[in-house]
Amino acid sequence: MIRLAKEYFADQRDDDLKQLGQAFHRSDVPGHVTGKTNYFADRSFPGMLHLKMVRSPHHHARIRSIDTSEAEKHPGVARVLTHKDVPHNVYTILILIQIGPEDEQVLAADKVRWKGEAVVAVLADSERAAQEAAAKVKVDYEVLPAVLDMEAALKPGAPIVNEYHGQNYYRYDSGACRKVRFGDVEKGFAEADHILEQTYRSSPIEQAPAETTGCIVVPEGNDRFTCYTNTQALFFSLDNTSIILQMPGHKLRFVGGTVGGGFGGKVDVTTEPIAILASKLTGRPVSFIYSREEEMQVSSPRAAETIVIKDGVMNDGRIVARYVKGYTDAGAYSRHSPYGAQKGAAHYPGPYTIENVWADTYCVYTNRTPSSAMRGFGVTIADFALEVQMDKLARLIGMDPLEFRFINAYRDGDMKAHRQPTEGAALIECMQEASKAANWPVAEKYLRMSSYKGG
Amino acid sequence: MAKKVPVQVTLNGEERAEFVESGATLLNALRGRFGDTSPKGGCHQGTCGACSVIIDGELKLSCLTLAEACDGAEIVTTAGLATNSAMHPLQRAFAEGFAAQCGFCTPGMIMAAKALLDQKPDPTREDVIEALSGNICRCTGYEPIIQAVLAAAAASPHKAA
Amino acid sequence: MAIRRGRGVAAVNYPTGMNLGGDPSQALVHSTPTGNFMVTLSSVDLGQGLKQIMAQICAETIGVPAELVTIDTGDTDTGPHCMGTFASRGTHRIGNAVIQAATEARQVMLEVAAEELEVNASDLETDGTGNIHVKGAPQKAISIFDTALAAHFKRGRSISGRGMFLVPRSYPEVETGAMKPATCYAHACTVVEVDVDDETGEVTVVSVKNVFEIGRALNPRMVEQQLVGGSWMGLSHALYETTEPYYPNREHGGTDFNQYLMPGPGDLAETEIIVLERPAADGPYGAKGPGEMCANPQIPAVANAIFDAVGVRIDHLPITPERILRALRAQAAPAGA
Ligand code: FES
Ligand code: FES
C-alpha cells in the first residue's frame, strides 16, 4: 500500500542509514498478538475497590445539597467522596505551563456546569455495589438556564457558564482572542476581483480509543502511591495530581507507557487524582476505569468549531487577502482548549503565501462536556474549512482546484502570517505527485515548480 | 457480599475451577479470577468485540456471557493459541503483516478470525469482512487486519497438501 | 435518481510538536556489561510504535543492531521527564533526546575501545553489526561485547549518556501574533473519489490517494501503519463521526459503538499511500511528525468530491446522508419557494 517516492528531495538525503529506513518488526507486537502485552487494567490487586462517579444530570444547575448517607450504608461500600475531601478542588491542567485561571472542580461543590460533571465518587468492593450505591446518592439541584451554543454564549447578557472566567470566552493576553495581523486585509479586499465569505462548522468528535480512560492505584504502605495509568503524559498527570491532592511529587509514582490508543483522549487528568485520593483515604487499591458510555459522553471530545473565512481573490488565481474568525467550543472548562484555539491562529492561513492576513481565534465556554485534545488539535477542522474554501474559490474564478493551489502554495523563504520565514516546504511536491498518482492533469509549468527558494 | 459460585472450565486445554461472583461476566471472571487477561474489556456492552473468546467452538462476546453459565464449557482465548511458544498462524500473520498498532483490539480480532478459519479454512475477502464486522479497531483502518487473516488462511497447513 | 461520481482534492501542512514549543523530553542510555543498550524514558507508546522507533534511533546512533536495544519506559520512578505523547511530537522530540544520549554513550564506548586497542578514539568506527574497528583497518577491531565488559570490569567506565531536547517556548506578540509555532512541518495532498446516491444521500468513498511528506520514513512499514489508519480516520470524520449529531442540540449523543458511527471493515476505500521525504533540519535523522496530519486532508477532499458529484456544499461536519439529502432538496426547490 505504501510507496516511497525517493525521487523527490534526493539531494537533501543520504540514504545510507543502517537501522533506520528499515521495516523492522515491532518488538511489542508479539505481546499484542499473544495477549501478553500488559495494559494498565491487566492487573488486579487483592482488596481492590471500584470507583463509580455520580454525575450531573443537568447542563447547568446549582447544588443545594448532597446527601450520601444512604449510599454509605449500602453493602460493600467503603467510602464516599465529595468535594470536601479534595484538598485543592479547583484546578486547571495547563497551570503547569502557566495557562490559568484554575476553573474546574474535581468534584462539584456549589454548581454543575455540564451534563456528566463529576459530583460524588463512590468506592465499593465490586463494580456492581459501587453502581448501586451511586444510585442512592441524593443531590438536590436547582436547574439554571444553560448556554449550549457559541453564538448565544457570546451575546451580551448571556448566562455566565464559568464564573472563574467572568465571561464566556477565554481571555488571552491579546484580549478576547488570539490575533494574527499581517499586511492589510482591507487593502487586499479592496483590490480583489472577487470576495467570498463562508462559514464552516463541525460537531464534537470522540477519540474512541479501543481502551477506555482509567487507572489503578496501589498504596505502597510507605505513604507512596503507585498509579498504573493509560495517560498520554505521565509526568503531566503526576504533577497535576500533586497540585490537586497537595501531595509532594515524591509520594507519587506513575507507571504506564503501554496504552490501547489515545488520539488525544487521554491527556486530561480526570481519573488519577480522585483514585489516588480514594486509595489514600481507604488504604486500599482503587480502580477507576471509564465505561464506554463515559468515554463517549463524559471524556472530552474534539471541540465543535465554527470558522468564518473571507477571502479576496484575483482572476489570475492569487489570493490577496484572507480573514478568519475561528471559534472553539471548549464546553464548560478550559482543559486544553485555550491551547488548541491558539494553535488554530498559528495555522492560518494554511500552507499558502498570502500577503494580507487577519485571524482571530476564540475559545468559547458553553454548558457542554469540556472538549480537549484530539489528533489534529486546532488544525483538523481548520483544514476542512480552508480546503473547502480553496475549492470554492477555484470554482468561483473558473480555475482547476489543484492548479489554484499551486499558484498560492508556500515555498522556502516566503514570509508566513505569523512572521516566520517558510523552511522545508514540500506542499508543491506533494501536489505534483498527487497529480500523477490520481491522474489529475495540471499544466506543465506547475509540474516544473519547486518548494525550494525561487522555485 | 455477593454470592460466589464455583465454575469449572477447560481453559485453553487446561482444567480450571474458580469461585466467581454470581452474575459476573465471563470477561471479568477470566481476567480477574482465571488470570487470563488476553480478552480485553473495550466496552462491557457487547459493541466492540475486544472481549471475544471461543466457547465450545463458537465465537462469543465474553462481556455478555455469564461466567456461571460456562460451567463445564471449553474456552479458548488468544492466550492459548501459541503451542510451545510457537505462534499460531494467525498470530504470526498479524505480527508479520503489521496488523496491530496499540494491540488492544488484537486478541478479539484473532479470536473472530480463528472462529472463521475453523469453519472456513479458505475464506474470501467478504467472509473475512463479515467475520470481523463485530470488532472495532481505531488504529489500523482494518485493511492490514483483513490482509493478515487472508495471509494466515493461505499459509495454513491444509494448503501444503 | 442515480449514483453520481465526483472527485475532490485537498492539500495541507501540519506542525511537528507542541504549538509554540516549550515541551521538553529526556532520555537516558546505558550499556549492560555485555554490550546491550537500555534506553530509559517516561514516554508513552499509544500504539504508534514509539518503543520500536526509539530502539532503531538509538541503534543507528550508537552503531549497533536494533535488537540489542531495549526500551524501558513508562515509570516516573526511573524514567526522566517527557512532556507526553501528543501534538505529533513523539518521534521528533524524544527521538532527538535519544540521539543526544546515545551519542554521549557512543563516545564513552569508543574511548574504552580505543584504550583496549591502543589507538585514538577518533580513529574508530562501528560496523553496525556489533564491532568497533579502526577506520580503514577492519582487522584492528574489538567487539562491543568485549568493549562493554572492559568498561565495566577493567576500566571502570560507565557507557552511558543523557539526552534532553527542548524547542524553546515562543510567546506570541500580542498585537500582531508574531510567533514561532513550530520548527518543522509535514505536508500532504489527497485526492478522493466518491459515489453519491442522490436518492439516499449515501456516500461511498471509492478511492483515496494520499501523498504525505514526512521528513524521513524511519521505519516504512510503521509509517504505513500510521498513515493507513489515519487515512481511514479522516474518512470516518468526514462522513460519520460525532458525539452530538444535532449539535448544538445536546440530545441524541451516542453511548456505544452501535450509535457512534465509524466505517467498518466492509466500508473501506481503496487506499494508496505515497511518501515523500524532505528531511527536517532539526528532525531525528530528518523525521517529522505525520501522526496527526495523516487524518486531515481526506475530510475536505471528501467534501469537495461530494460537491463535484452532486453540486451541493455541506459545510458542517460530519457530512451525513441527512445533510446531503436536505441540501439536494433545497437545491431542487424552485427559487423563492
Ligand atoms: S467488551 Fe465485550 S464487546 Fe466490548
Ligand atoms: S490496533 Fe489499536 S484498536 Fe486495533
PDB file of N, CA, C and O in Angstrom, chain A residues 365-417:
ATOM      1  N   TYR A 365     -16.835  29.291  26.064  1.00  0.00           N
ATOM      2  CA  TYR A 365     -17.388  28.377  27.065  1.00  0.00           C
ATOM      3  C   TYR A 365     -18.890  28.192  26.874  1.00  0.00           C
ATOM      4  O   TYR A 365     -19.618  29.168  26.664  1.00  0.00           O
ATOM      5  N   THR A 366     -19.329  26.939  26.926  1.00  0.00           N
ATOM      6  CA  THR A 366     -20.754  26.593  26.884  1.00  0.00           C
ATOM      7  C   THR A 366     -21.003  25.502  27.921  1.00  0.00           C
ATOM      8  O   THR A 366     -20.051  24.906  28.433  1.00  0.00           O
ATOM      9  N   ASN A 367     -22.271  25.200  28.190  1.00  0.00           N
ATOM     10  CA  ASN A 367     -22.585  24.175  29.191  1.00  0.00           C
ATOM     11  C   ASN A 367     -22.588  22.778  28.578  1.00  0.00           C
ATOM     12  O   ASN A 367     -23.587  22.072  28.638  1.00  0.00           O
ATOM     13  N   ARG A 368     -21.463  22.399  27.989  1.00  0.00           N
ATOM     14  CA  ARG A 368     -21.393  21.036  27.463  1.00  0.00           C
ATOM     15  C   ARG A 368     -20.086  20.379  27.935  1.00  0.00           C
ATOM     16  O   ARG A 368     -19.235  21.027  28.529  1.00  0.00           O
ATOM     17  N   THR A 369     -20.006  19.091  27.686  1.00  0.00           N
ATOM     18  CA  THR A 369     -18.811  18.331  28.053  1.00  0.00           C
ATOM     19  C   THR A 369     -17.567  19.115  27.652  1.00  0.00           C
ATOM     20  O   THR A 369     -17.444  19.507  26.483  1.00  0.00           O
ATOM     21  N   PRO A 370     -16.645  19.363  28.584  1.00  0.00           N
ATOM     22  CA  PRO A 370     -15.435  20.080  28.194  1.00  0.00           C
ATOM     23  C   PRO A 370     -14.748  19.343  27.043  1.00  0.00           C
ATOM     24  O   PRO A 370     -14.606  18.124  27.082  1.00  0.00           O
ATOM     25  N   SER A 371     -14.372  20.091  26.041  1.00  0.00           N
ATOM     26  CA  SER A 371     -13.630  19.472  24.938  1.00  0.00           C
ATOM     27  C   SER A 371     -12.154  19.587  25.254  1.00  0.00           C
ATOM     28  O   SER A 371     -11.756  20.277  26.174  1.00  0.00           O
ATOM     29  N   SER A 372     -11.360  18.868  24.485  1.00  0.00           N
ATOM     30  CA  SER A 372      -9.922  18.930  24.734  1.00  0.00           C
ATOM     31  C   SER A 372      -9.200  18.455  23.490  1.00  0.00           C
ATOM     32  O   SER A 372      -9.708  18.606  22.382  1.00  0.00           O
ATOM     33  N   ALA A 373      -8.052  17.857  23.699  1.00  0.00           N
ATOM     34  CA  ALA A 373      -7.223  17.496  22.556  1.00  0.00           C
ATOM     35  C   ALA A 373      -7.809  16.335  21.765  1.00  0.00           C
ATOM     36  O   ALA A 373      -8.431  15.451  22.310  1.00  0.00           O
ATOM     37  N   MET A 374      -7.614  16.376  20.475  1.00  0.00           N
ATOM     38  CA  MET A 374      -7.754  15.184  19.651  1.00  0.00           C
ATOM     39  C   MET A 374      -6.833  15.330  18.445  1.00  0.00           C
ATOM     40  O   MET A 374      -6.626  16.447  17.954  1.00  0.00           O
ATOM     41  N   ARG A 375      -6.308  14.195  18.011  1.00  0.00           N
ATOM     42  CA  ARG A 375      -5.495  14.109  16.798  1.00  0.00           C
ATOM     43  C   ARG A 375      -5.820  15.259  15.831  1.00  0.00           C
ATOM     44  O   ARG A 375      -6.931  15.331  15.310  1.00  0.00           O
ATOM     45  N   GLY A 376      -4.855  16.132  15.636  1.00  0.00           N
ATOM     46  CA  GLY A 376      -5.082  17.271  14.743  1.00  0.00           C
ATOM     47  C   GLY A 376      -5.602  18.502  15.459  1.00  0.00           C
ATOM     48  O   GLY A 376      -6.110  19.440  14.828  1.00  0.00           O
ATOM     49  N   PHE A 377      -5.428  18.502  16.778  1.00  0.00           N
ATOM     50  CA  PHE A 377      -5.950  19.550  17.665  1.00  0.00           C
ATOM     51  C   PHE A 377      -5.716  20.956  17.098  1.00  0.00           C
ATOM     52  O   PHE A 377      -4.594  21.349  16.814  1.00  0.00           O
ATOM     53  N   GLY A 378      -6.797  21.691  16.942  1.00  0.00           N
ATOM     54  CA  GLY A 378      -6.684  23.074  16.481  1.00  0.00           C
ATOM     55  C   GLY A 378      -6.507  23.215  14.980  1.00  0.00           C
ATOM     56  O   GLY A 378      -6.572  24.317  14.447  1.00  0.00           O
ATOM     57  N   VAL A 379      -6.270  22.104  14.291  1.00  0.00           N
ATOM     58  CA  VAL A 379      -5.901  22.161  12.876  1.00  0.00           C
ATOM     59  C   VAL A 379      -6.886  21.394  11.982  1.00  0.00           C
ATOM     60  O   VAL A 379      -7.231  21.859  10.892  1.00  0.00           O
ATOM     61  N   THR A 380      -7.352  20.238  12.446  1.00  0.00           N
ATOM     62  CA  THR A 380      -8.173  19.371  11.598  1.00  0.00           C
ATOM     63  C   THR A 380      -9.376  20.106  11.010  1.00  0.00           C
ATOM     64  O   THR A 380      -9.621  20.046   9.796  1.00  0.00           O
ATOM     65  N   ILE A 381     -10.121  20.780  11.867  1.00  0.00           N
ATOM     66  CA  ILE A 381     -11.331  21.447  11.384  1.00  0.00           C
ATOM     67  C   ILE A 381     -10.954  22.704  10.596  1.00  0.00           C
ATOM     68  O   ILE A 381     -11.612  23.057   9.606  1.00  0.00           O
ATOM     69  N   ALA A 382      -9.861  23.348  11.005  1.00  0.00           N
ATOM     70  CA  ALA A 382      -9.355  24.488  10.235  1.00  0.00           C
ATOM     71  C   ALA A 382      -9.038  24.051   8.811  1.00  0.00           C
ATOM     72  O   ALA A 382      -9.380  24.742   7.839  1.00  0.00           O
ATOM     73  N   ASP A 383      -8.415  22.896   8.672  1.00  0.00           N
ATOM     74  CA  ASP A 383      -8.073  22.400   7.332  1.00  0.00           C
ATOM     75  C   ASP A 383      -9.319  22.066   6.519  1.00  0.00           C
ATOM     76  O   ASP A 383      -9.349  22.275   5.301  1.00  0.00           O
ATOM     77  N   PHE A 384     -10.319  21.539   7.191  1.00  0.00           N
ATOM     78  CA  PHE A 384     -11.585  21.277   6.494  1.00  0.00           C
ATOM     79  C   PHE A 384     -12.109  22.599   5.915  1.00  0.00           C
ATOM     80  O   PHE A 384     -12.412  22.701   4.720  1.00  0.00           O
ATOM     81  N   ALA A 385     -12.161  23.613   6.757  1.00  0.00           N
ATOM     82  CA  ALA A 385     -12.692  24.901   6.313  1.00  0.00           C
ATOM     83  C   ALA A 385     -11.813  25.500   5.211  1.00  0.00           C
ATOM     84  O   ALA A 385     -12.311  25.926   4.158  1.00  0.00           O
ATOM     85  N   LEU A 386     -10.519  25.519   5.435  1.00  0.00           N
ATOM     86  CA  LEU A 386      -9.601  26.140   4.470  1.00  0.00           C
ATOM     87  C   LEU A 386      -9.665  25.454   3.111  1.00  0.00           C
ATOM     88  O   LEU A 386      -9.707  26.110   2.067  1.00  0.00           O
ATOM     89  N   GLU A 387      -9.677  24.133   3.134  1.00  0.00           N
ATOM     90  CA  GLU A 387      -9.558  23.413   1.867  1.00  0.00           C
ATOM     91  C   GLU A 387     -10.879  23.326   1.108  1.00  0.00           C
ATOM     92  O   GLU A 387     -10.887  23.177  -0.108  1.00  0.00           O
ATOM     93  N   VAL A 388     -11.994  23.425   1.806  1.00  0.00           N
ATOM     94  CA  VAL A 388     -13.266  23.534   1.088  1.00  0.00           C
ATOM     95  C   VAL A 388     -13.361  24.944   0.497  1.00  0.00           C
ATOM     96  O   VAL A 388     -13.775  25.129  -0.646  1.00  0.00           O
ATOM     97  N   GLN A 389     -12.904  25.911   1.283  1.00  0.00           N
ATOM     98  CA  GLN A 389     -12.881  27.288   0.796  1.00  0.00           C
ATOM     99  C   GLN A 389     -12.004  27.398  -0.471  1.00  0.00           C
ATOM    100  O   GLN A 389     -12.379  28.057  -1.435  1.00  0.00           O
ATOM    101  N   MET A 390     -10.865  26.722  -0.470  1.00  0.00           N
ATOM    102  CA  MET A 390      -9.980  26.754  -1.647  1.00  0.00           C
ATOM    103  C   MET A 390     -10.709  26.214  -2.874  1.00  0.00           C
ATOM    104  O   MET A 390     -10.584  26.739  -3.977  1.00  0.00           O
ATOM    105  N   ASP A 391     -11.456  25.149  -2.669  1.00  0.00           N
ATOM    106  CA  ASP A 391     -12.215  24.554  -3.772  1.00  0.00           C
ATOM    107  C   ASP A 391     -13.255  25.545  -4.305  1.00  0.00           C
ATOM    108  O   ASP A 391     -13.427  25.705  -5.522  1.00  0.00           O
ATOM    109  N   LYS A 392     -13.923  26.211  -3.371  1.00  0.00           N
ATOM    110  CA  LYS A 392     -14.952  27.176  -3.785  1.00  0.00           C
ATOM    111  C   LYS A 392     -14.328  28.351  -4.540  1.00  0.00           C
ATOM    112  O   LYS A 392     -14.887  28.834  -5.525  1.00  0.00           O
ATOM    113  N   LEU A 393     -13.177  28.811  -4.056  1.00  0.00           N
ATOM    114  CA  LEU A 393     -12.517  29.943  -4.714  1.00  0.00           C
ATOM    115  C   LEU A 393     -12.100  29.578  -6.133  1.00  0.00           C
ATOM    116  O   LEU A 393     -12.285  30.355  -7.072  1.00  0.00           O
ATOM    117  N   ALA A 394     -11.548  28.376  -6.270  1.00  0.00           N
ATOM    118  CA  ALA A 394     -11.103  27.939  -7.591  1.00  0.00           C
ATOM    119  C   ALA A 394     -12.276  27.916  -8.565  1.00  0.00           C
ATOM    120  O   ALA A 394     -12.183  28.408  -9.702  1.00  0.00           O
ATOM    121  N   ARG A 395     -13.387  27.377  -8.089  1.00  0.00           N
ATOM    122  CA  ARG A 395     -14.556  27.291  -8.969  1.00  0.00           C
ATOM    123  C   ARG A 395     -15.119  28.677  -9.257  1.00  0.00           C
ATOM    124  O   ARG A 395     -15.624  28.931 -10.359  1.00  0.00           O
ATOM    125  N   LEU A 396     -15.020  29.561  -8.250  1.00  0.00           N
ATOM    126  CA  LEU A 396     -15.516  30.927  -8.430  1.00  0.00           C
ATOM    127  C   LEU A 396     -14.815  31.623  -9.586  1.00  0.00           C
ATOM    128  O   LEU A 396     -15.423  32.370 -10.354  1.00  0.00           O
ATOM    129  N   ILE A 397     -13.511  31.397  -9.719  1.00  0.00           N
ATOM    130  CA  ILE A 397     -12.782  32.067 -10.806  1.00  0.00           C
ATOM    131  C   ILE A 397     -12.549  31.136 -11.992  1.00  0.00           C
ATOM    132  O   ILE A 397     -11.774  31.451 -12.900  1.00  0.00           O
ATOM    133  N   GLY A 398     -13.211  29.989 -11.948  1.00  0.00           N
ATOM    134  CA  GLY A 398     -13.148  29.082 -13.101  1.00  0.00           C
ATOM    135  C   GLY A 398     -11.793  28.444 -13.303  1.00  0.00           C
ATOM    136  O   GLY A 398     -11.335  28.254 -14.432  1.00  0.00           O
ATOM    137  N   MET A 399     -11.148  28.124 -12.217  1.00  0.00           N
ATOM    138  CA  MET A 399      -9.812  27.539 -12.327  1.00  0.00           C
ATOM    139  C   MET A 399      -9.836  26.120 -11.775  1.00  0.00           C
ATOM    140  O   MET A 399     -10.652  25.793 -10.914  1.00  0.00           O
ATOM    141  N   ASP A 400      -8.920  25.290 -12.267  1.00  0.00           N
ATOM    142  CA  ASP A 400      -8.798  23.934 -11.726  1.00  0.00           C
ATOM    143  C   ASP A 400      -8.367  24.022 -10.262  1.00  0.00           C
ATOM    144  O   ASP A 400      -7.412  24.733  -9.933  1.00  0.00           O
ATOM    145  N   PRO A 401      -9.057  23.295  -9.370  1.00  0.00           N
ATOM    146  CA  PRO A 401      -8.744  23.426  -7.930  1.00  0.00           C
ATOM    147  C   PRO A 401      -7.301  23.072  -7.578  1.00  0.00           C
ATOM    148  O   PRO A 401      -6.728  23.659  -6.670  1.00  0.00           O
ATOM    149  N   LEU A 402      -6.724  22.117  -8.290  1.00  0.00           N
ATOM    150  CA  LEU A 402      -5.338  21.746  -7.970  1.00  0.00           C
ATOM    151  C   LEU A 402      -4.373  22.826  -8.475  1.00  0.00           C
ATOM    152  O   LEU A 402      -3.474  23.259  -7.748  1.00  0.00           O
ATOM    153  N   GLU A 403      -4.590  23.301  -9.671  1.00  0.00           N
ATOM    154  CA  GLU A 403      -3.729  24.373 -10.207  1.00  0.00           C
ATOM    155  C   GLU A 403      -3.823  25.624  -9.335  1.00  0.00           C
ATOM    156  O   GLU A 403      -2.827  26.310  -9.082  1.00  0.00           O
ATOM    157  N   PHE A 404      -5.017  25.897  -8.862  1.00  0.00           N
ATOM    158  CA  PHE A 404      -5.234  27.057  -7.993  1.00  0.00           C
ATOM    159  C   PHE A 404      -4.349  26.968  -6.739  1.00  0.00           C
ATOM    160  O   PHE A 404      -3.780  27.960  -6.280  1.00  0.00           O
ATOM    161  N   ARG A 405      -4.179  25.762  -6.225  1.00  0.00           N
ATOM    162  CA  ARG A 405      -3.342  25.594  -5.033  1.00  0.00           C
ATOM    163  C   ARG A 405      -1.872  25.800  -5.361  1.00  0.00           C
ATOM    164  O   ARG A 405      -1.117  26.337  -4.545  1.00  0.00           O
ATOM    165  N   PHE A 406      -1.442  25.339  -6.537  1.00  0.00           N
ATOM    166  CA  PHE A 406      -0.039  25.572  -6.929  1.00  0.00           C
ATOM    167  C   PHE A 406       0.280  27.068  -6.939  1.00  0.00           C
ATOM    168  O   PHE A 406       1.341  27.495  -6.514  1.00  0.00           O
ATOM    169  N   ILE A 407      -0.669  27.852  -7.444  1.00  0.00           N
ATOM    170  CA  ILE A 407      -0.423  29.290  -7.560  1.00  0.00           C
ATOM    171  C   ILE A 407      -0.168  29.912  -6.195  1.00  0.00           C
ATOM    172  O   ILE A 407       0.645  30.813  -6.051  1.00  0.00           O
ATOM    173  N   ASN A 408      -0.846  29.401  -5.193  1.00  0.00           N
ATOM    174  CA  ASN A 408      -0.769  30.027  -3.869  1.00  0.00           C
ATOM    175  C   ASN A 408       0.132  29.300  -2.872  1.00  0.00           C
ATOM    176  O   ASN A 408       0.357  29.805  -1.770  1.00  0.00           O
ATOM    177  N   ALA A 409       0.640  28.136  -3.244  1.00  0.00           N
ATOM    178  CA  ALA A 409       1.391  27.305  -2.290  1.00  0.00           C
ATOM    179  C   ALA A 409       2.615  28.028  -1.735  1.00  0.00           C
ATOM    180  O   ALA A 409       3.294  28.761  -2.453  1.00  0.00           O
ATOM    181  N   TYR A 410       2.897  27.827  -0.467  1.00  0.00           N
ATOM    182  CA  TYR A 410       4.094  28.441   0.119  1.00  0.00           C
ATOM    183  C   TYR A 410       5.349  27.709  -0.315  1.00  0.00           C
ATOM    184  O   TYR A 410       5.328  26.536  -0.652  1.00  0.00           O
ATOM    185  N   ARG A 411       6.459  28.481  -0.364  1.00  0.00           N
ATOM    186  CA  ARG A 411       7.764  27.919  -0.708  1.00  0.00           C
ATOM    187  C   ARG A 411       8.797  28.447   0.273  1.00  0.00           C
ATOM    188  O   ARG A 411       8.557  29.444   0.958  1.00  0.00           O
ATOM    189  N   ASP A 412       9.950  27.808   0.285  1.00  0.00           N
ATOM    190  CA  ASP A 412      11.036  28.235   1.181  1.00  0.00           C
ATOM    191  C   ASP A 412      11.264  29.737   1.052  1.00  0.00           C
ATOM    192  O   ASP A 412      11.340  30.268  -0.063  1.00  0.00           O
ATOM    193  N   GLY A 413      11.386  30.372   2.184  1.00  0.00           N
ATOM    194  CA  GLY A 413      11.709  31.804   2.202  1.00  0.00           C
ATOM    195  C   GLY A 413      10.485  32.702   2.250  1.00  0.00           C
ATOM    196  O   GLY A 413      10.598  33.865   2.643  1.00  0.00           O
ATOM    197  N   ASP A 414       9.321  32.189   1.860  1.00  0.00           N
ATOM    198  CA  ASP A 414       8.107  33.025   1.921  1.00  0.00           C
ATOM    199  C   ASP A 414       7.810  33.378   3.373  1.00  0.00           C
ATOM    200  O   ASP A 414       7.927  32.528   4.262  1.00  0.00           O
ATOM    201  N   MET A 415       7.386  34.599   3.624  1.00  0.00           N
ATOM    202  CA  MET A 415       7.050  35.004   4.982  1.00  0.00           C
ATOM    203  C   MET A 415       5.649  34.530   5.320  1.00  0.00           C
ATOM    204  O   MET A 415       4.702  34.755   4.581  1.00  0.00           O
ATOM    205  N   LYS A 416       5.515  33.850   6.450  1.00  0.00           N
ATOM    206  CA  LYS A 416       4.191  33.400   6.890  1.00  0.00           C
ATOM    207  C   LYS A 416       3.499  34.514   7.653  1.00  0.00           C
ATOM    208  O   LYS A 416       4.140  35.467   8.111  1.00  0.00           O
ATOM    209  N   ALA A 417       2.206  34.364   7.835  1.00  0.00           N
ATOM    210  CA  ALA A 417       1.434  35.406   8.506  1.00  0.00           C
ATOM    211  C   ALA A 417       1.901  35.621   9.937  1.00  0.00           C
ATOM    212  O   ALA A 417       1.853  36.726  10.460  1.00  0.00           O
TER     213      ALA A 417
END
